[in-house]
Amino acid sequence: MKKEMNYNDRNHLYGRIFLAIAIGIIVLIPVIMCIVLKAMPNWGVVLSSLLGLIVFVVGGFIEVVTYSPMLGTVGTYLGFFTGNLANLKVPCAVNARELAEVKHGSKEGEIVSTLSIATSTIVTTVIIALGVILMIPLTPVLENPVLTPAFDTAFTALFGALAYKYFVKDPILVPIPFVLALVLQFAANLGTSILIPVSSIASIAFAYYLFKKAKI
């Protein structure tokens, strides 16, 4: 007898189908452009560039392991397709569950997480569309020398605020991955594709050690 799929199994099935279709459409865009414009790429350059992408593959795998528990099943498929995980999708999902007072991993938590990620995606799309439409009228304002320093520090301020929210929850887990990331960055000037996997592994290992020692 065929086993009936549960809620989570259905989410994975539909998520994989959705991602497969989405990836196919994304890949078809440059292929169609090459055919229509009759401009084929230099395959030697393409193949040589693939070696550099291995680092991003490793980083992407670590991101799935790191962010999936916070996003939920459907949220993982939707979040990784739309992007902006660390600075948008993950905070939205976590905050939405906290505000709704639903348990992480429950069906209610899954629904709230999915709705929050979908809403953030729609809002982001609308804001980007408005930015494209208003780019020319707002150019004098954005290039104003008085406001330029604020835009230069906006990215740092954003991630600083996001990091603080998670740091205050479990401050005992912060020092080791934080210091490790700083040392690696200043010593070797590594990119986020290296720092995220290394810091994530260090965080998980240290958290497991504290758990076994009954510190957390």
Short mmCIF file of C-alpha atoms in Angstrom, two decimals:
data_model
loop_
_atom_site.label_atom_id
_atom_site.label_comp_id
_atom_site.label_asym_id
_atom_site.label_seq_id
_atom_site.Cartn_x
_atom_site.Cartn_y
_atom_site.Cartn_z
CA MET A 1 0.00 0.00 0.00
CA LYS A 2 1.31 3.42 -0.97
CA LYS A 3 2.07 5.57 2.05
CA GLU A 4 0.04 8.78 2.17
CA MET A 5 2.15 11.92 2.16
CA ASN A 6 1.99 14.06 5.25
CA TYR A 7 2.02 17.86 5.37
CA ASN A 8 5.80 18.13 5.35
CA ASP A 9 6.21 15.61 2.52
CA ARG A 10 3.80 17.58 0.33
CA ASN A 11 5.69 20.79 1.05
CA HIS A 12 8.95 19.20 -0.07
CA LEU A 13 7.35 17.76 -3.21
CA TYR A 14 5.78 21.02 -4.33
CA GLY A 15 8.88 22.97 -3.30
CA ARG A 16 11.16 20.81 -5.45
CA ILE A 17 8.80 21.08 -8.42
CA PHE A 18 8.61 24.85 -8.00
CA LEU A 19 12.40 25.24 -7.76
CA ALA A 20 12.98 22.96 -10.75
CA ILE A 21 10.64 25.06 -12.89
CA ALA A 22 12.14 28.32 -11.59
CA ILE A 23 15.74 27.18 -12.24
CA GLY A 24 14.73 26.04 -15.73
CA ILE A 25 13.25 29.46 -16.52
CA ILE A 26 16.30 31.28 -15.15
CA VAL A 27 18.67 29.15 -17.22
CA LEU A 28 16.54 29.56 -20.35
CA ILE A 29 16.82 33.37 -20.29
CA PRO A 30 20.54 33.58 -21.22
CA VAL A 31 20.18 30.60 -23.57
CA ILE A 32 17.37 32.31 -25.50
CA MET A 33 19.34 35.58 -25.57
CA CYS A 34 22.36 33.78 -27.02
CA ILE A 35 20.24 32.16 -29.72
CA VAL A 36 18.29 35.29 -30.63
CA LEU A 37 21.27 37.64 -30.58
CA LYS A 38 23.61 34.99 -32.06
CA ALA A 39 26.22 35.80 -29.44
CA MET A 40 27.68 32.66 -27.93
CA PRO A 41 29.99 32.91 -24.91
CA ASN A 42 33.64 31.94 -24.85
CA TRP A 43 33.36 28.44 -23.38
CA GLY A 44 37.01 28.39 -22.35
CA VAL A 45 36.44 31.43 -20.14
CA VAL A 46 33.22 29.93 -18.81
CA LEU A 47 34.89 26.67 -17.81
CA SER A 48 37.84 28.44 -16.20
CA SER A 49 35.41 30.57 -14.18
CA LEU A 50 33.59 27.51 -12.85
CA LEU A 51 36.53 26.63 -10.61
CA GLY A 52 36.04 29.84 -8.67
CA LEU A 53 32.39 28.97 -8.10
CA ILE A 54 33.27 25.94 -5.98
CA VAL A 55 33.70 28.21 -2.97
CA PHE A 56 30.19 29.55 -3.48
CA VAL A 57 28.81 26.01 -3.74
CA VAL A 58 30.29 25.17 -0.34
CA GLY A 59 28.96 28.43 1.10
CA GLY A 60 25.53 27.75 -0.38
CA PHE A 61 25.42 24.29 1.21
CA ILE A 62 26.30 25.75 4.62
CA GLU A 63 23.64 28.42 4.21
CA VAL A 64 20.99 25.75 3.61
CA VAL A 65 22.04 23.93 6.77
CA THR A 66 22.19 27.19 8.75
CA TYR A 67 19.05 28.99 7.59
CA SER A 68 16.60 26.15 6.85
CA PRO A 69 15.70 25.47 10.51
CA MET A 70 14.85 29.16 10.93
CA LEU A 71 12.84 29.44 7.70
CA GLY A 72 10.74 26.30 7.82
CA THR A 73 10.11 23.91 4.92
CA VAL A 74 8.14 26.13 2.55
CA GLY A 75 10.03 29.21 3.70
CA THR A 76 13.32 27.55 2.75
CA TYR A 77 12.25 26.95 -0.85
CA LEU A 78 10.72 30.41 -1.19
CA GLY A 79 13.53 32.17 0.65
CA PHE A 80 16.41 30.61 -1.28
CA PHE A 81 14.69 31.35 -4.57
CA THR A 82 14.02 35.02 -3.79
CA GLY A 83 17.30 35.69 -1.91
CA ASN A 84 18.17 38.26 0.78
CA LEU A 85 18.16 35.59 3.48
CA ALA A 86 20.34 36.99 6.26
CA ASN A 87 19.20 40.58 5.98
CA LEU A 88 15.50 40.04 5.24
CA LYS A 89 13.93 36.60 5.06
CA VAL A 90 15.38 35.09 8.26
CA PRO A 91 14.62 38.14 10.46
CA CYS A 92 11.08 38.33 9.04
CA ALA A 93 10.40 34.65 9.75
CA VAL A 94 11.86 34.74 13.27
CA ASN A 95 10.12 37.98 14.26
CA ALA A 96 6.79 36.85 12.80
CA ARG A 97 6.82 33.66 14.86
CA GLU A 98 7.72 35.61 18.00
CA LEU A 99 4.94 38.15 17.45
CA ALA A 100 2.39 35.43 16.63
CA GLU A 101 3.59 33.41 19.66
CA VAL A 102 3.66 30.16 17.72
CA LYS A 103 6.04 27.29 18.35
CA HIS A 104 8.99 26.84 16.05
CA GLY A 105 8.60 23.67 13.98
CA SER A 106 4.82 23.47 14.39
CA LYS A 107 2.30 23.75 11.55
CA GLU A 108 1.28 27.15 12.87
CA GLY A 109 4.91 28.26 12.90
CA GLU A 110 5.37 26.93 9.37
CA ILE A 111 2.37 28.91 8.12
CA VAL A 112 3.40 32.14 9.87
CA SER A 113 6.96 31.79 8.58
CA THR A 114 5.78 31.20 5.01
CA LEU A 115 3.39 34.17 5.07
CA SER A 116 6.07 36.47 6.47
CA ILE A 117 8.62 35.47 3.82
CA ALA A 118 6.05 35.79 1.02
CA THR A 119 5.00 39.22 2.30
CA SER A 120 8.60 40.42 2.54
CA THR A 121 9.20 39.22 -1.02
CA ILE A 122 6.19 41.16 -2.33
CA VAL A 123 7.19 44.30 -0.41
CA THR A 124 10.77 44.05 -1.68
CA THR A 125 9.58 43.65 -5.27
CA VAL A 126 7.30 46.70 -4.97
CA ILE A 127 10.09 48.81 -3.45
CA ILE A 128 12.56 47.76 -6.18
CA ALA A 129 9.97 48.61 -8.85
CA LEU A 130 9.41 52.03 -7.29
CA GLY A 131 13.17 52.53 -7.07
CA VAL A 132 13.57 51.85 -10.78
CA ILE A 133 10.70 54.18 -11.67
CA LEU A 134 11.87 56.99 -9.35
CA MET A 135 15.61 56.55 -9.91
CA ILE A 136 15.99 59.50 -12.29
CA PRO A 137 13.80 61.96 -10.30
CA LEU A 138 15.55 61.02 -7.04
CA THR A 139 19.12 61.03 -8.40
CA PRO A 140 19.85 64.62 -7.24
CA VAL A 141 18.68 63.73 -3.74
CA LEU A 142 20.63 60.45 -3.55
CA GLU A 143 23.81 62.13 -4.81
CA ASN A 144 23.51 65.01 -2.36
CA PRO A 145 26.87 65.33 -0.55
CA VAL A 146 25.06 65.74 2.76
CA LEU A 147 23.31 62.36 2.44
CA THR A 148 26.12 60.38 0.77
CA PRO A 149 27.92 59.48 4.06
CA ALA A 150 24.67 58.01 5.41
CA PHE A 151 24.28 55.74 2.38
CA ASP A 152 27.88 54.59 2.72
CA THR A 153 27.22 53.31 6.27
CA ALA A 154 23.66 52.04 5.78
CA PHE A 155 24.76 48.47 4.98
CA THR A 156 26.97 48.23 8.08
CA ALA A 157 24.27 49.73 10.30
CA LEU A 158 21.67 47.30 8.98
CA PHE A 159 23.70 44.18 9.71
CA GLY A 160 24.84 45.57 13.04
CA ALA A 161 21.23 45.96 14.15
CA LEU A 162 20.31 42.49 12.88
CA ALA A 163 23.30 40.91 14.60
CA TYR A 164 22.52 42.57 17.94
CA LYS A 165 19.05 41.01 17.99
CA TYR A 166 20.54 37.51 17.87
CA PHE A 167 23.56 38.29 20.04
CA VAL A 168 21.45 39.31 23.04
CA LYS A 169 19.49 36.05 22.96
CA ASP A 170 22.49 33.79 23.61
CA PRO A 171 25.49 36.02 24.42
CA ILE A 172 27.54 33.01 25.53
CA LEU A 173 27.57 31.74 21.92
CA VAL A 174 28.78 35.02 20.42
CA PRO A 175 32.51 35.45 21.28
CA ILE A 176 34.10 32.45 19.51
CA PRO A 177 32.49 32.78 16.01
CA PHE A 178 32.64 36.58 16.21
CA VAL A 179 36.32 36.73 17.08
CA LEU A 180 37.12 33.94 14.61
CA ALA A 181 35.42 35.85 11.78
CA LEU A 182 37.27 39.05 12.66
CA VAL A 183 40.66 37.31 12.80
CA LEU A 184 40.11 35.55 9.46
CA GLN A 185 38.90 38.72 7.80
CA PHE A 186 41.76 40.93 8.94
CA ALA A 187 44.42 38.24 8.57
CA ALA A 188 43.47 36.81 5.18
CA ASN A 189 40.77 39.18 3.88
CA LEU A 190 38.44 36.27 3.16
CA GLY A 191 35.02 36.78 1.63
CA THR A 192 31.66 35.95 3.16
CA SER A 193 31.52 32.69 1.20
CA ILE A 194 34.37 31.47 3.43
CA LEU A 195 33.57 33.32 6.64
CA ILE A 196 29.94 32.14 6.81
CA PRO A 197 30.74 28.38 6.59
CA VAL A 198 33.68 28.62 8.99
CA SER A 199 31.78 30.74 11.52
CA SER A 200 28.70 28.51 11.25
CA ILE A 201 30.70 25.35 11.90
CA ALA A 202 32.46 27.01 14.84
CA SER A 203 29.11 28.17 16.27
CA ILE A 204 27.52 24.74 15.97
CA ALA A 205 30.53 22.98 17.48
CA PHE A 206 30.75 25.43 20.40
CA ALA A 207 26.98 25.26 21.02
CA TYR A 208 27.14 21.46 21.05
CA TYR A 209 30.04 21.57 23.50
CA LEU A 210 28.11 23.88 25.84
CA PHE A 211 25.02 21.70 25.50
CA LYS A 212 26.96 18.59 26.50
CA LYS A 213 28.41 20.51 29.45
CA ALA A 214 24.89 21.59 30.42
CA LYS A 215 25.83 25.24 30.04
CA ILE A 216 22.87 25.91 27.72
#
